[in-house]
Structure formats: C-alpha cells, structure tokens
Amino acid sequence: MAGRSVSAGVFFSTDSVQRMAFQALCGEMFAQLHLADNVDQVVDLLGQRQPDLLVLDLNGYNYLNELAGIGTLIRSRAGAPVLVLCPFDHTSWLPELMTFGHFDYRICPLIDDELRQAVAQALAQPVDAAAALQQQLLDKEKELRDVLGVQRSLQRALAAIEPVETMAAHICLALCNFPGVRHTALLHMKERGDLQLVAQESRNHLDLSRLLQRRDRLLQSPLRDIFPPLLSVARGEMMLLDAPEKAGNPEFAMALHDRGVRMVLSLPLRAAPGGPEIGAISLMFDRHITFSREQFACFSGLAQIISFALGMSALQHQNEELSGQLSQMSTVDSLTGAANRRAGEEMLDHELRRARRYGIPLAVLSFDVVGFQSENDIYGSTVGDAVLRAVATIVKERLRTSDLLARMQGEQFIVIATHTNAADAMRLAEKLRKAIVEADLPSEATVVISLSVSQTRSDDGVSAVLERLDVALQRAKRVGRCCIELAD
C-alpha cells in the first residue's frame, strides 16, 4: 500500500472480541477505523462518509434470514470495496449475498497474516485502472469459457440414461475438466438413509473411501462433522472449505495436503427443489479460487442437472423392475411358480420352431395329479394348494435349466424337455413319477400322478402335440395309478 492514503475503514461484527481483535491486527492500516456492532451504526457511518473499505463479519449469525441488513449494506456500497468474513459452516450464504452486489470474501477461521493480506488486497488500488478493467474483462471471458466447457462435458456424460453407478462415473470424469480440480466424487443416498460413495475420479491418487474409512454408511464416518460433502447432505447446503486446516482436524488436513488439495467444494443433490437430499457432489482443487457469483450459479446449475439425471436413472430402474414384475405376473402361475398356460404354449411354439430349424430332438411330457379333486373335497383347498406347490417344486428341482415346467389347467402340467428324444423322455418321466411317489407331501392321502410322453415331429404344431399328449394321458389314467404312456 505504498503511497496509498487510507481515509477510513468500517468493521462490523456482533462480537466485541472480534471487533477488538480486528482493531489490534489491522488498525494501523487505516487512518480512521470505525467499529460497529449493529447494522444501524454502519448505516450512520456510511451516511457520513464512504470509507475505503467495509468489512462485514458474519460470525455470530445462525440463519440466512437474519442477513437482510447485511445485504442492504452491500448494495449501498455500489461496487466500492467490501470484504465479507464468512464462517466455514455457513458458506452457502455467499451466493445469496452476491445477489446484492459485488464483494470479496474469506472463509473463517482466519489466521492473522491471512486477515491482514485480505484487507491489504481489498484496499489495493491498481496503478493502471484501464489495464485493470481490461484484465477483469479477460478474466470474466476465461471464467465463462471454463463454465461452458464443464457444462458441455457434463451434457455429453449424461447423454444417455444409465445405471446410477455408470452415470456417476461419467459425471465425476466430466467435472474434472474444471480448472484446478484434482478429485471429484459423487455420494448417493441408498435405501434407509445409507449414503454411499458410488464413484470418484482422482488426478492426485486420493482414495476417498480410505480417507472416510468406509465406502457406505458415510454419515457414520468419523469425519461426518467436518468433511464438506457429508455436511452438504446432512444440512442440505453448499459447503466451501478454502483450506483443509480450517476444518479443525489436523490429521484430515494433512491427508488432503499430502495429495495437493487446497480447497473443497460440495453441493447437495435433490430429486426436486426443496425435496430431501439424495446425495452430494464433491470437487477438490489444487489451488485457492475466489468464486464469482456466476461460478457459484454454474455449480448450482450443475448440481440440479446431476440431480435430475440421477432421478431419471432411478425412475428408469423402477420402471424396469415394474416391467419385470408385470412380465412375471403375465407368464408365471402364482400358486406353483411354474409357467402359466400362455407362457407354456409360447415356449413350446418357440422350441418346436427351433427343433425344426436345427434338426434337434424335442420331447414334451404331460402329467396330472391323480385324484386331486377328492383331496380338495376331503381336506379343503388349502391342503390341495400345498400339494400342488410341493409337486411343482419336486419336478422343477429335477429339470435342467433349459427345460420348462408349465401349469396348463387345474392339476395338469407339461414339461418341455429340449434336446431330448423319446427314450430319454421316458427315463425322465420315470424319475419324476418315482420322486413324487416317494415324497413326503402335505396330504393325508397318497398322491400319485399319471404321465404321458411325446417326441415332437417336424410338422408338429402346438395344438397337435398337446392333443397327442392328452390322448396318451387319458390312456395312462385308464391303465392304472402312476402309469406312463408314450404317445403314438
């Protein structure tokens, strides 16, 4: 500040200790330094004479709605230097205050030298005002290019709706395109409040899961009260830590410094504005950056885009699950778990076409639980249903994965046995008959089955095969209990 004559400065804080500390540290930098403990005093001071610098200390405030008077003070400066001292855990206030006008800011707590340097920088006057203005325009132009660059990268990353894990990996990679970013991570809230690290992109060999000592249940991490992304989820606010040591944990600060991290920015993710937090994005920088209102707005916009994409991915996953459930409901018999008649006929038609095309053998078995109606009459449908489920389970356990069991009607089932000739199908039928006869079924009476077997022909259709099986099955029932008949 050589050659600079400072007329006056105003320091506003609700804390008397802070006011005295500021006067002791920076009083010699001002010809006149006025200390104020309320907004009205500051208004009176500004009304008498505009000082070279207004310093506003936000420590002591608890809620954003208490800062209306602070915003008025910033607006009244009309671009004149303002330095805002903002506590680490309330950095979400900065973008809101920037709507009132331009100011410089520092994140508290501050060491003495950092505070003096911030005041000196705010008071410094450019030697060449025109050159300084030109540089500001160039800086704004570069800032805009950086913002547009990361927005385009993110748009490309989210071009398709993919599973959350895949999408998160693309998001982290895209965010690394912002200048100075050395590590990005996406935390996502799973069921029952389980916050998980689903993806990270590291340019400095930092493993966030090791730093947090876990990859899931992150809200139970020992760092939950100091790590910005975890605070963002817990509080639903943007968090900016411009120096790891300000978090108050030396071990945590050293771990980040060892990986070249000088600043951490995190933003909460919400499925809908004002809705519950579904996660957070984390960006770690290798340098200190004083963000502008436009940059804060850019990051907020990116968080909204990411939240929307994650919501769409979750919605698609839910739709796929519902579609699978509907498909299962339309093809599976709810009582036995076997395929229903529609699915059985469709599979038989498919296998008939495949056998015809490739010349491979195909056999179909049909069986009926003999005397089942009398079981229901004597013991009731509950016992009868249990018997049917048990029989279906016994049969499915003895089939190959390529075979299909389908319930055609009442107590009648078919088995589609792929790559199977008549002789092998007869052996399979005998194995099923024996297994059911020897099984301990939930019934007071002896449950037996009659079976029929047919090897398909090249000119067979579904109806022809089923009709042939039915004729053979009726013949097996007439012959006696637990008989097997080979269809003509």
Short mmCIF file of C-alpha atoms in Angstrom, two decimals:
data_model
loop_
_atom_site.label_atom_id
_atom_site.label_comp_id
_atom_site.label_asym_id
_atom_site.label_seq_id
_atom_site.Cartn_x
_atom_site.Cartn_y
_atom_site.Cartn_z
CA MET A 1 0.00 0.00 0.00
CA ALA A 2 2.96 2.33 -0.52
CA GLY A 3 1.80 5.86 -1.40
CA ARG A 4 -1.79 4.95 -0.55
CA SER A 5 -3.56 7.35 1.88
CA VAL A 6 -6.42 5.50 3.56
CA SER A 7 -9.13 7.79 4.87
CA ALA A 8 -11.35 5.35 6.75
CA GLY A 9 -12.50 1.81 7.22
CA VAL A 10 -15.54 0.26 8.91
CA PHE A 11 -15.51 -3.12 10.60
CA PHE A 12 -18.87 -4.60 11.55
CA SER A 13 -19.22 -7.55 13.92
CA THR A 14 -21.75 -8.54 16.55
CA ASP A 15 -18.91 -9.94 18.66
CA SER A 16 -16.99 -7.42 20.76
CA VAL A 17 -13.96 -9.72 20.96
CA GLN A 18 -13.83 -9.90 17.18
CA ARG A 19 -14.02 -6.12 16.90
CA MET A 20 -11.12 -5.63 19.30
CA ALA A 21 -9.07 -8.34 17.58
CA PHE A 22 -9.59 -6.70 14.20
CA GLN A 23 -8.58 -3.30 15.53
CA ALA A 24 -5.40 -4.76 17.03
CA LEU A 25 -4.47 -6.58 13.82
CA CYS A 26 -5.46 -4.10 11.13
CA GLY A 27 -5.90 -0.74 12.90
CA GLU A 28 -2.55 0.57 11.65
CA MET A 29 -3.70 0.05 8.05
CA PHE A 30 -6.37 2.76 8.40
CA ALA A 31 -6.12 6.44 9.20
CA GLN A 32 -9.56 6.04 10.74
CA LEU A 33 -11.13 2.75 11.75
CA HIS A 34 -14.72 2.65 12.93
CA LEU A 35 -16.08 -0.38 14.76
CA ALA A 36 -19.79 -1.17 14.67
CA ASP A 37 -21.87 -3.77 16.47
CA ASN A 38 -25.16 -3.35 14.60
CA VAL A 39 -26.38 -2.55 11.11
CA ASP A 40 -27.85 0.84 12.08
CA GLN A 41 -24.43 2.06 13.23
CA VAL A 42 -22.92 1.04 9.91
CA VAL A 43 -25.68 2.85 8.01
CA ASP A 44 -24.99 6.02 10.01
CA LEU A 45 -21.24 5.75 9.34
CA LEU A 46 -21.78 5.20 5.63
CA GLY A 47 -24.16 8.15 5.55
CA GLN A 48 -21.49 10.46 6.95
CA ARG A 49 -18.67 9.40 4.64
CA GLN A 50 -17.99 6.48 2.35
CA PRO A 51 -14.97 4.57 3.75
CA ASP A 52 -12.35 2.95 1.58
CA LEU A 53 -13.29 -0.49 2.90
CA LEU A 54 -16.27 -2.05 4.63
CA VAL A 55 -15.53 -5.32 6.45
CA LEU A 56 -18.54 -7.45 7.42
CA ASP A 57 -18.10 -10.30 9.89
CA LEU A 58 -20.84 -12.94 9.59
CA ASN A 59 -19.70 -14.91 12.64
CA GLY A 60 -22.46 -14.90 15.21
CA TYR A 61 -25.28 -15.24 12.69
CA ASN A 62 -27.16 -18.53 12.64
CA TYR A 63 -29.68 -18.22 9.82
CA LEU A 64 -29.72 -16.73 6.35
CA ASN A 65 -32.92 -14.77 7.02
CA GLU A 66 -31.00 -12.72 9.59
CA LEU A 67 -28.78 -11.24 6.89
CA ALA A 68 -31.24 -8.86 5.21
CA GLY A 69 -29.45 -5.89 6.76
CA ILE A 70 -26.07 -7.19 5.57
CA GLY A 71 -27.41 -7.40 2.02
CA THR A 72 -28.60 -3.81 2.24
CA LEU A 73 -25.11 -2.69 3.29
CA ILE A 74 -23.52 -4.48 0.34
CA ARG A 75 -25.98 -2.90 -2.08
CA SER A 76 -25.35 0.56 -0.65
CA ARG A 77 -21.65 0.30 -1.50
CA ALA A 78 -22.46 0.29 -5.22
CA GLY A 79 -19.31 -1.60 -6.12
CA ALA A 80 -16.97 0.04 -3.58
CA PRO A 81 -14.72 -2.46 -1.74
CA VAL A 82 -16.45 -4.84 0.66
CA LEU A 83 -14.76 -7.72 2.45
CA VAL A 84 -17.03 -10.43 3.92
CA LEU A 85 -15.72 -12.81 6.57
CA CYS A 86 -17.88 -15.94 6.41
CA PRO A 87 -17.73 -18.96 8.77
CA PHE A 88 -16.91 -22.28 7.11
CA ASP A 89 -20.21 -23.90 8.05
CA HIS A 90 -22.28 -21.08 6.50
CA THR A 91 -20.59 -20.64 3.12
CA SER A 92 -23.94 -21.29 1.42
CA TRP A 93 -24.77 -17.68 2.35
CA LEU A 94 -22.16 -16.28 -0.05
CA PRO A 95 -24.08 -16.86 -3.33
CA GLU A 96 -27.21 -15.41 -1.72
CA LEU A 97 -25.39 -12.26 -0.57
CA MET A 98 -23.80 -11.86 -4.01
CA THR A 99 -27.24 -11.05 -5.39
CA PHE A 100 -26.97 -7.71 -3.51
CA GLY A 101 -23.69 -6.70 -5.12
CA HIS A 102 -20.01 -7.46 -5.58
CA PHE A 103 -17.69 -8.19 -2.65
CA ASP A 104 -14.55 -10.11 -1.78
CA TYR A 105 -14.76 -12.84 0.85
CA ARG A 106 -12.65 -15.01 3.12
CA ILE A 107 -13.64 -18.20 4.92
CA CYS A 108 -13.24 -18.25 8.70
CA PRO A 109 -11.41 -19.07 10.86
CA LEU A 110 -8.59 -16.84 9.60
CA ILE A 111 -5.02 -16.65 10.81
CA ASP A 112 -3.65 -13.15 11.47
CA ASP A 113 -1.50 -12.91 8.34
CA GLU A 114 -4.36 -14.12 6.16
CA LEU A 115 -6.66 -11.42 7.51
CA ARG A 116 -4.07 -8.65 7.01
CA GLN A 117 -3.39 -9.86 3.49
CA ALA A 118 -7.12 -9.90 2.68
CA VAL A 119 -7.54 -6.33 3.93
CA ALA A 120 -4.47 -5.13 2.05
CA GLN A 121 -5.68 -6.78 -1.14
CA ALA A 122 -9.14 -5.22 -0.79
CA LEU A 123 -7.60 -1.75 -0.28
CA ALA A 124 -5.04 -2.03 -3.08
CA GLN A 125 -5.60 0.36 -5.98
CA PRO A 126 -4.44 -0.59 -9.49
CA VAL A 127 -1.64 1.51 -10.97
CA ASP A 128 -3.37 1.49 -14.35
CA ALA A 129 -7.16 1.49 -13.94
CA ALA A 130 -7.80 0.91 -17.66
CA ALA A 131 -5.45 -2.08 -17.73
CA ALA A 132 -7.07 -3.46 -14.59
CA LEU A 133 -10.52 -3.16 -16.18
CA GLN A 134 -9.27 -4.89 -19.32
CA GLN A 135 -7.83 -7.71 -17.21
CA GLN A 136 -11.15 -8.08 -15.40
CA LEU A 137 -12.90 -8.49 -18.73
CA LEU A 138 -10.37 -11.10 -19.84
CA ASP A 139 -10.78 -12.94 -16.55
CA LYS A 140 -14.55 -12.95 -16.97
CA GLU A 141 -14.19 -14.25 -20.51
CA LYS A 142 -11.96 -17.11 -19.33
CA GLU A 143 -14.34 -17.81 -16.48
CA LEU A 144 -17.20 -18.11 -18.97
CA ARG A 145 -15.19 -20.48 -21.18
CA ASP A 146 -14.37 -22.68 -18.20
CA VAL A 147 -18.02 -22.78 -17.15
CA LEU A 148 -19.26 -23.62 -20.65
CA GLY A 149 -16.56 -26.27 -21.02
CA VAL A 150 -17.58 -28.21 -17.93
CA GLN A 151 -21.27 -27.82 -18.83
CA ARG A 152 -20.64 -29.36 -22.26
CA SER A 153 -18.64 -32.20 -20.72
CA LEU A 154 -21.43 -32.93 -18.29
CA GLN A 155 -24.07 -32.84 -21.01
CA ARG A 156 -22.09 -35.40 -23.01
CA ALA A 157 -21.72 -37.55 -19.90
CA LEU A 158 -25.48 -37.52 -19.35
CA ALA A 159 -26.48 -38.04 -22.97
CA ALA A 160 -27.97 -41.44 -22.10
CA ILE A 161 -29.87 -42.56 -19.02
CA GLU A 162 -27.72 -45.30 -17.49
CA PRO A 163 -27.49 -47.10 -14.12
CA VAL A 164 -26.54 -44.77 -11.27
CA GLU A 165 -23.03 -46.23 -10.85
CA THR A 166 -22.20 -45.84 -14.55
CA MET A 167 -23.69 -42.37 -14.73
CA ALA A 168 -21.86 -41.27 -11.57
CA ALA A 169 -18.51 -42.36 -13.03
CA HIS A 170 -19.18 -40.26 -16.16
CA ILE A 171 -20.20 -37.27 -14.02
CA CYS A 172 -17.02 -37.39 -11.95
CA LEU A 173 -14.89 -37.59 -15.09
CA ALA A 174 -16.70 -34.60 -16.64
CA LEU A 175 -16.32 -32.43 -13.53
CA CYS A 176 -12.55 -32.98 -13.59
CA ASN A 177 -12.47 -30.72 -16.66
CA PHE A 178 -12.93 -27.65 -14.47
CA PRO A 179 -9.58 -25.86 -13.98
CA GLY A 180 -7.82 -26.79 -10.78
CA VAL A 181 -10.00 -29.80 -9.97
CA ARG A 182 -7.89 -32.77 -8.89
CA HIS A 183 -10.54 -35.05 -7.43
CA THR A 184 -14.29 -35.43 -7.85
CA ALA A 185 -16.74 -37.74 -6.12
CA LEU A 186 -20.44 -38.46 -6.14
CA LEU A 187 -22.20 -39.61 -2.97
CA HIS A 188 -25.65 -41.13 -3.35
CA MET A 189 -28.31 -41.91 -0.78
CA LYS A 190 -29.48 -45.50 -0.97
CA GLU A 191 -32.29 -47.17 0.97
CA ARG A 192 -32.74 -46.47 4.68
CA GLY A 193 -30.50 -43.42 4.73
CA ASP A 194 -27.38 -45.27 3.63
CA LEU A 195 -25.11 -42.68 2.00
CA GLN A 196 -22.63 -44.38 -0.35
CA LEU A 197 -19.61 -43.35 -2.38
CA VAL A 198 -20.74 -44.56 -5.81
CA ALA A 199 -17.98 -43.01 -7.94
CA GLN A 200 -14.82 -40.92 -7.78
CA GLU A 201 -12.27 -39.62 -10.27
CA SER A 202 -8.80 -38.90 -8.92
CA ARG A 203 -5.95 -36.99 -10.55
CA ASN A 204 -3.93 -36.99 -7.32
CA HIS A 205 -4.18 -40.65 -6.20
CA LEU A 206 -6.62 -39.76 -3.41
CA ASP A 207 -8.95 -42.60 -2.40
CA LEU A 208 -11.93 -41.08 -0.66
CA SER A 209 -13.07 -44.38 0.81
CA ARG A 210 -9.78 -44.67 2.68
CA LEU A 211 -9.97 -41.07 3.86
CA LEU A 212 -13.51 -41.60 5.21
CA GLN A 213 -12.64 -45.11 6.45
CA ARG A 214 -15.64 -46.57 4.61
CA ARG A 215 -17.46 -46.60 1.27
CA ASP A 216 -21.03 -46.88 2.53
CA ARG A 217 -22.88 -45.63 5.62
CA LEU A 218 -20.82 -42.47 5.18
CA LEU A 219 -22.93 -40.47 7.60
CA GLN A 220 -21.39 -42.67 10.29
CA SER A 221 -17.86 -41.69 9.26
CA PRO A 222 -15.65 -40.11 11.95
CA LEU A 223 -15.36 -37.10 9.58
CA ARG A 224 -19.11 -36.54 9.25
CA ASP A 225 -18.97 -33.19 11.10
CA ILE A 226 -16.06 -31.67 9.13
CA PHE A 227 -15.98 -33.14 5.62
CA PRO A 228 -17.89 -30.75 3.29
CA PRO A 229 -19.80 -33.36 1.20
CA LEU A 230 -21.10 -35.07 4.33
CA LEU A 231 -22.12 -31.71 5.77
CA SER A 232 -23.85 -30.84 2.48
CA VAL A 233 -26.03 -33.95 2.75
CA ALA A 234 -26.70 -33.51 6.47
CA ARG A 235 -27.58 -29.78 6.18
CA GLY A 236 -28.77 -29.55 2.60
CA GLU A 237 -26.37 -26.67 1.88
CA MET A 238 -23.38 -25.84 -0.27
CA MET A 239 -20.11 -26.10 1.65
CA LEU A 240 -16.81 -24.41 0.76
CA LEU A 241 -13.63 -25.23 2.66
CA ASP A 242 -10.87 -22.99 1.30
CA ALA A 243 -8.14 -24.55 3.46
CA PRO A 244 -8.26 -28.11 4.89
CA GLU A 245 -6.84 -26.97 8.24
CA LYS A 246 -9.91 -24.79 8.84
CA ALA A 247 -11.96 -27.93 9.44
CA GLY A 248 -10.22 -28.26 12.80
CA ASN A 249 -8.86 -31.79 12.29
CA PRO A 250 -5.05 -31.85 11.79
CA GLU A 251 -4.96 -35.47 10.57
CA PHE A 252 -7.69 -34.78 8.00
CA ALA A 253 -5.94 -31.59 6.87
CA MET A 254 -2.60 -33.38 6.48
CA ALA A 255 -4.18 -36.18 4.44
CA LEU A 256 -5.58 -33.63 1.97
CA HIS A 257 -2.42 -31.51 1.87
CA ASP A 258 -0.37 -34.62 1.09
CA ARG A 259 -2.49 -35.09 -2.05
CA GLY A 260 -2.20 -31.45 -3.09
CA VAL A 261 -5.74 -30.50 -2.06
CA ARG A 262 -6.08 -26.84 -1.12
CA MET A 263 -9.83 -26.35 -1.35
CA VAL A 264 -13.02 -28.47 -1.23
CA LEU A 265 -16.41 -27.50 -2.66
CA SER A 266 -19.51 -29.64 -2.23
CA LEU A 267 -23.14 -29.24 -3.23
CA PRO A 268 -26.19 -31.24 -2.15
CA LEU A 269 -28.25 -33.14 -4.70
CA ARG A 270 -32.05 -33.16 -4.56
CA ALA A 271 -34.54 -35.03 -6.71
CA ALA A 272 -36.79 -31.95 -6.59
CA PRO A 273 -36.30 -28.33 -5.41
CA GLY A 274 -36.86 -28.23 -1.67
CA GLY A 275 -37.01 -32.03 -1.53
CA PRO A 276 -34.87 -34.37 0.57
CA GLU A 277 -31.18 -34.74 -0.21
CA ILE A 278 -30.31 -37.71 -2.42
CA GLY A 279 -26.54 -37.20 -2.23
CA ALA A 280 -23.79 -34.70 -2.92
CA ILE A 281 -21.04 -33.90 -5.41
CA SER A 282 -17.54 -33.10 -4.21
CA LEU A 283 -14.82 -31.15 -6.02
CA MET A 284 -11.29 -30.85 -4.64
CA PHE A 285 -8.98 -28.15 -6.02
CA ASP A 286 -5.21 -27.86 -6.07
CA ARG A 287 -5.38 -24.06 -5.66
CA HIS A 288 -7.33 -21.35 -3.88
CA ILE A 289 -10.07 -19.84 -6.04
CA THR A 290 -12.30 -16.95 -5.09
CA PHE A 291 -15.52 -17.84 -6.87
CA SER A 292 -17.72 -15.25 -8.50
CA ARG A 293 -21.49 -15.14 -8.39
CA GLU A 294 -21.57 -16.64 -11.91
CA GLN A 295 -19.35 -19.54 -10.90
CA PHE A 296 -21.46 -20.30 -7.84
CA ALA A 297 -24.53 -20.22 -10.09
CA CYS A 298 -22.79 -22.58 -12.53
CA PHE A 299 -22.05 -25.13 -9.83
CA SER A 300 -25.59 -24.87 -8.52
CA GLY A 301 -26.92 -25.45 -12.03
CA LEU A 302 -24.64 -28.45 -12.50
CA ALA A 303 -25.93 -29.92 -9.23
CA GLN A 304 -29.51 -29.53 -10.49
CA ILE A 305 -28.66 -31.26 -13.78
CA ILE A 306 -26.95 -34.11 -11.94
CA SER A 307 -29.87 -34.44 -9.54
CA PHE A 308 -32.30 -34.63 -12.46
CA ALA A 309 -30.19 -37.27 -14.22
CA LEU A 310 -29.95 -39.39 -11.07
CA GLY A 311 -33.70 -39.07 -10.61
CA MET A 312 -34.30 -40.19 -14.19
CA SER A 313 -31.95 -43.15 -13.70
CA ALA A 314 -33.78 -44.17 -10.52
CA LEU A 315 -37.12 -43.80 -12.30
CA GLN A 316 -35.93 -45.95 -15.21
CA HIS A 317 -34.71 -48.59 -12.76
CA GLN A 318 -38.10 -48.59 -11.04
CA ASN A 319 -39.86 -48.89 -14.41
CA GLU A 320 -37.67 -51.84 -15.35
CA GLU A 321 -38.46 -53.53 -12.04
CA LEU A 322 -42.19 -52.93 -12.51
CA SER A 323 -41.98 -54.17 -16.09
CA GLY A 324 -40.23 -57.31 -14.88
CA GLN A 325 -42.88 -57.84 -12.21
CA LEU A 326 -45.68 -57.35 -14.74
CA SER A 327 -43.96 -59.71 -17.14
CA GLN A 328 -43.61 -62.30 -14.40
CA MET A 329 -47.25 -61.86 -13.40
CA SER A 330 -48.31 -62.43 -17.01
CA THR A 331 -46.17 -65.57 -17.51
CA VAL A 332 -45.92 -67.24 -14.07
CA ASP A 333 -48.57 -69.28 -12.28
CA SER A 334 -48.97 -67.56 -8.92
CA LEU A 335 -49.77 -70.75 -7.00
CA THR A 336 -46.98 -73.10 -8.11
CA GLY A 337 -44.32 -70.78 -9.56
CA ALA A 338 -44.39 -72.73 -12.81
CA ALA A 339 -45.03 -71.00 -16.12
CA ASN A 340 -48.70 -70.45 -16.86
CA ARG A 341 -50.55 -71.89 -19.87
CA ARG A 342 -49.88 -68.86 -22.08
CA ALA A 343 -46.15 -68.93 -21.38
CA GLY A 344 -46.05 -72.71 -21.77
CA GLU A 345 -47.68 -72.62 -25.20
CA GLU A 346 -45.42 -69.76 -26.34
CA MET A 347 -42.30 -71.64 -25.21
CA LEU A 348 -43.49 -74.85 -26.87
CA ASP A 349 -44.08 -73.00 -30.13
CA HIS A 350 -40.59 -71.44 -29.89
CA GLU A 351 -38.91 -74.78 -29.19
CA LEU A 352 -40.84 -76.51 -31.98
CA ARG A 353 -39.57 -73.92 -34.47
CA ARG A 354 -36.01 -74.24 -33.15
CA ALA A 355 -36.10 -78.06 -33.31
CA ARG A 356 -37.42 -77.89 -36.88
CA ARG A 357 -34.79 -75.33 -37.94
CA TYR A 358 -31.76 -77.12 -36.48
CA GLY A 359 -32.94 -80.71 -36.62
CA ILE A 360 -32.59 -81.31 -32.88
CA PRO A 361 -34.84 -83.64 -30.84
CA LEU A 362 -37.55 -82.24 -28.59
CA ALA A 363 -39.79 -84.10 -26.16
CA VAL A 364 -42.80 -82.97 -24.16
CA LEU A 365 -44.17 -84.62 -21.03
CA SER A 366 -47.62 -84.16 -19.54
CA PHE A 367 -48.72 -85.25 -16.07
CA ASP A 368 -51.81 -84.99 -13.94
CA VAL A 369 -52.06 -85.32 -10.16
CA VAL A 370 -54.47 -88.25 -9.97
CA GLY A 371 -57.47 -87.95 -7.60
CA PHE A 372 -56.66 -84.34 -6.76
CA GLN A 373 -60.28 -83.26 -6.78
CA SER A 374 -61.12 -85.70 -3.99
CA GLU A 375 -58.19 -84.31 -1.98
CA ASN A 376 -59.76 -80.86 -2.16
CA ASP A 377 -63.18 -82.21 -1.26
CA ILE A 378 -61.88 -84.02 1.83
CA TYR A 379 -59.13 -81.78 3.13
CA GLY A 380 -60.01 -78.41 1.61
CA SER A 381 -58.32 -76.19 -0.98
CA THR A 382 -55.56 -75.08 1.41
CA VAL A 383 -54.19 -78.62 1.62
CA GLY A 384 -54.75 -79.11 -2.10
CA ASP A 385 -52.83 -75.94 -2.98
CA ALA A 386 -49.94 -77.04 -0.76
CA VAL A 387 -49.80 -80.39 -2.56
CA LEU A 388 -49.69 -78.70 -5.95
CA ARG A 389 -46.88 -76.39 -4.85
CA ALA A 390 -44.91 -79.32 -3.45
CA VAL A 391 -45.33 -81.38 -6.65
CA ALA A 392 -44.24 -78.42 -8.80
CA THR A 393 -41.17 -77.89 -6.60
CA ILE A 394 -40.18 -81.56 -6.81
CA VAL A 395 -40.45 -81.52 -10.59
CA LYS A 396 -38.53 -78.24 -11.06
CA GLU A 397 -35.68 -79.47 -8.88
CA ARG A 398 -35.17 -82.42 -11.24
CA LEU A 399 -35.25 -80.49 -14.50
CA ARG A 400 -32.39 -78.86 -16.35
CA THR A 401 -32.20 -75.10 -16.64
CA SER A 402 -33.11 -75.40 -20.33
CA ASP A 403 -36.33 -77.30 -19.52
CA LEU A 404 -39.64 -75.62 -18.66
CA LEU A 405 -42.47 -76.63 -16.34
CA ALA A 406 -45.86 -75.10 -17.15
CA ARG A 407 -49.22 -75.46 -15.42
CA MET A 408 -51.80 -75.89 -18.18
CA GLN A 409 -55.01 -76.20 -16.17
CA GLY A 410 -56.13 -77.34 -12.74
CA GLU A 411 -53.84 -80.23 -11.78
CA GLN A 412 -52.33 -80.78 -15.24
CA PHE A 413 -48.77 -79.75 -16.14
CA ILE A 414 -46.41 -80.15 -19.07
CA VAL A 415 -42.61 -80.35 -19.18
CA ILE A 416 -40.81 -79.11 -22.31
CA ALA A 417 -37.54 -81.07 -22.48
CA THR A 418 -35.11 -79.62 -25.03
CA HIS A 419 -32.52 -81.77 -26.86
CA THR A 420 -34.37 -84.88 -25.63
CA ASN A 421 -35.54 -87.95 -27.57
CA ALA A 422 -38.37 -90.31 -26.64
CA ALA A 423 -36.18 -92.79 -24.73
CA ASP A 424 -34.61 -90.09 -22.59
CA ALA A 425 -38.01 -88.50 -22.01
CA MET A 426 -39.38 -91.84 -20.76
CA ARG A 427 -36.50 -92.09 -18.28
CA LEU A 428 -37.19 -88.53 -17.11
CA ALA A 429 -40.88 -89.37 -16.69
CA GLU A 430 -39.99 -92.39 -14.55
CA LYS A 431 -37.67 -90.28 -12.40
CA LEU A 432 -40.42 -87.72 -11.80
CA ARG A 433 -43.01 -90.42 -11.05
CA LYS A 434 -40.76 -92.11 -8.52
CA ALA A 435 -39.78 -88.83 -6.84
CA ILE A 436 -43.41 -87.82 -6.30
CA VAL A 437 -44.48 -91.24 -5.05
CA GLU A 438 -41.65 -91.27 -2.50
CA ALA A 439 -42.04 -87.64 -1.45
CA ASP A 440 -43.46 -86.61 1.91
CA LEU A 441 -46.30 -84.45 0.61
CA PRO A 442 -48.58 -82.30 2.81
CA SER A 443 -51.56 -84.63 2.43
CA GLU A 444 -53.28 -87.39 4.41
CA ALA A 445 -53.91 -89.39 1.23
CA THR A 446 -51.37 -90.90 -1.17
CA VAL A 447 -50.78 -88.56 -4.09
CA VAL A 448 -49.88 -90.17 -7.41
CA ILE A 449 -49.51 -88.90 -10.93
CA SER A 450 -50.16 -90.23 -14.41
CA LEU A 451 -47.78 -89.20 -17.16
CA SER A 452 -47.60 -89.16 -20.96
CA VAL A 453 -44.58 -88.58 -23.19
CA SER A 454 -44.33 -87.46 -26.81
CA GLN A 455 -41.40 -86.81 -29.07
CA THR A 456 -42.24 -84.00 -31.45
CA ARG A 457 -42.23 -84.28 -35.24
CA SER A 458 -41.00 -81.85 -37.86
CA ASP A 459 -44.55 -80.92 -38.92
CA ASP A 460 -45.95 -80.60 -35.40
CA GLY A 461 -47.74 -77.53 -34.12
CA VAL A 462 -48.55 -76.71 -30.52
CA SER A 463 -52.12 -77.97 -30.66
CA ALA A 464 -51.09 -81.26 -32.29
CA VAL A 465 -48.51 -82.01 -29.60
CA LEU A 466 -50.87 -81.14 -26.75
CA GLU A 467 -53.69 -83.21 -28.26
CA ARG A 468 -51.41 -86.23 -28.66
CA LEU A 469 -50.19 -85.88 -25.07
CA ASP A 470 -53.76 -85.59 -23.76
CA VAL A 471 -54.84 -88.79 -25.51
CA ALA A 472 -51.87 -90.65 -24.05
CA LEU A 473 -52.50 -89.18 -20.60
CA GLN A 474 -56.13 -90.35 -20.60
CA ARG A 475 -54.90 -93.80 -21.58
CA ALA A 476 -52.41 -93.79 -18.68
CA LYS A 477 -55.21 -92.93 -16.24
CA ARG A 478 -57.32 -95.82 -17.53
CA VAL A 479 -54.46 -98.30 -17.27
CA GLY A 480 -53.86 -97.57 -13.58
CA ARG A 481 -52.26 -95.36 -10.98
CA CYS A 482 -48.80 -93.93 -11.57
CA CYS A 483 -48.55 -95.13 -15.15
CA ILE A 484 -46.57 -93.65 -18.01
CA GLU A 485 -47.79 -93.82 -21.63
CA LEU A 486 -45.81 -92.97 -24.75
CA ALA A 487 -47.93 -91.07 -27.28
CA ASP A 488 -48.36 -92.55 -30.75
#
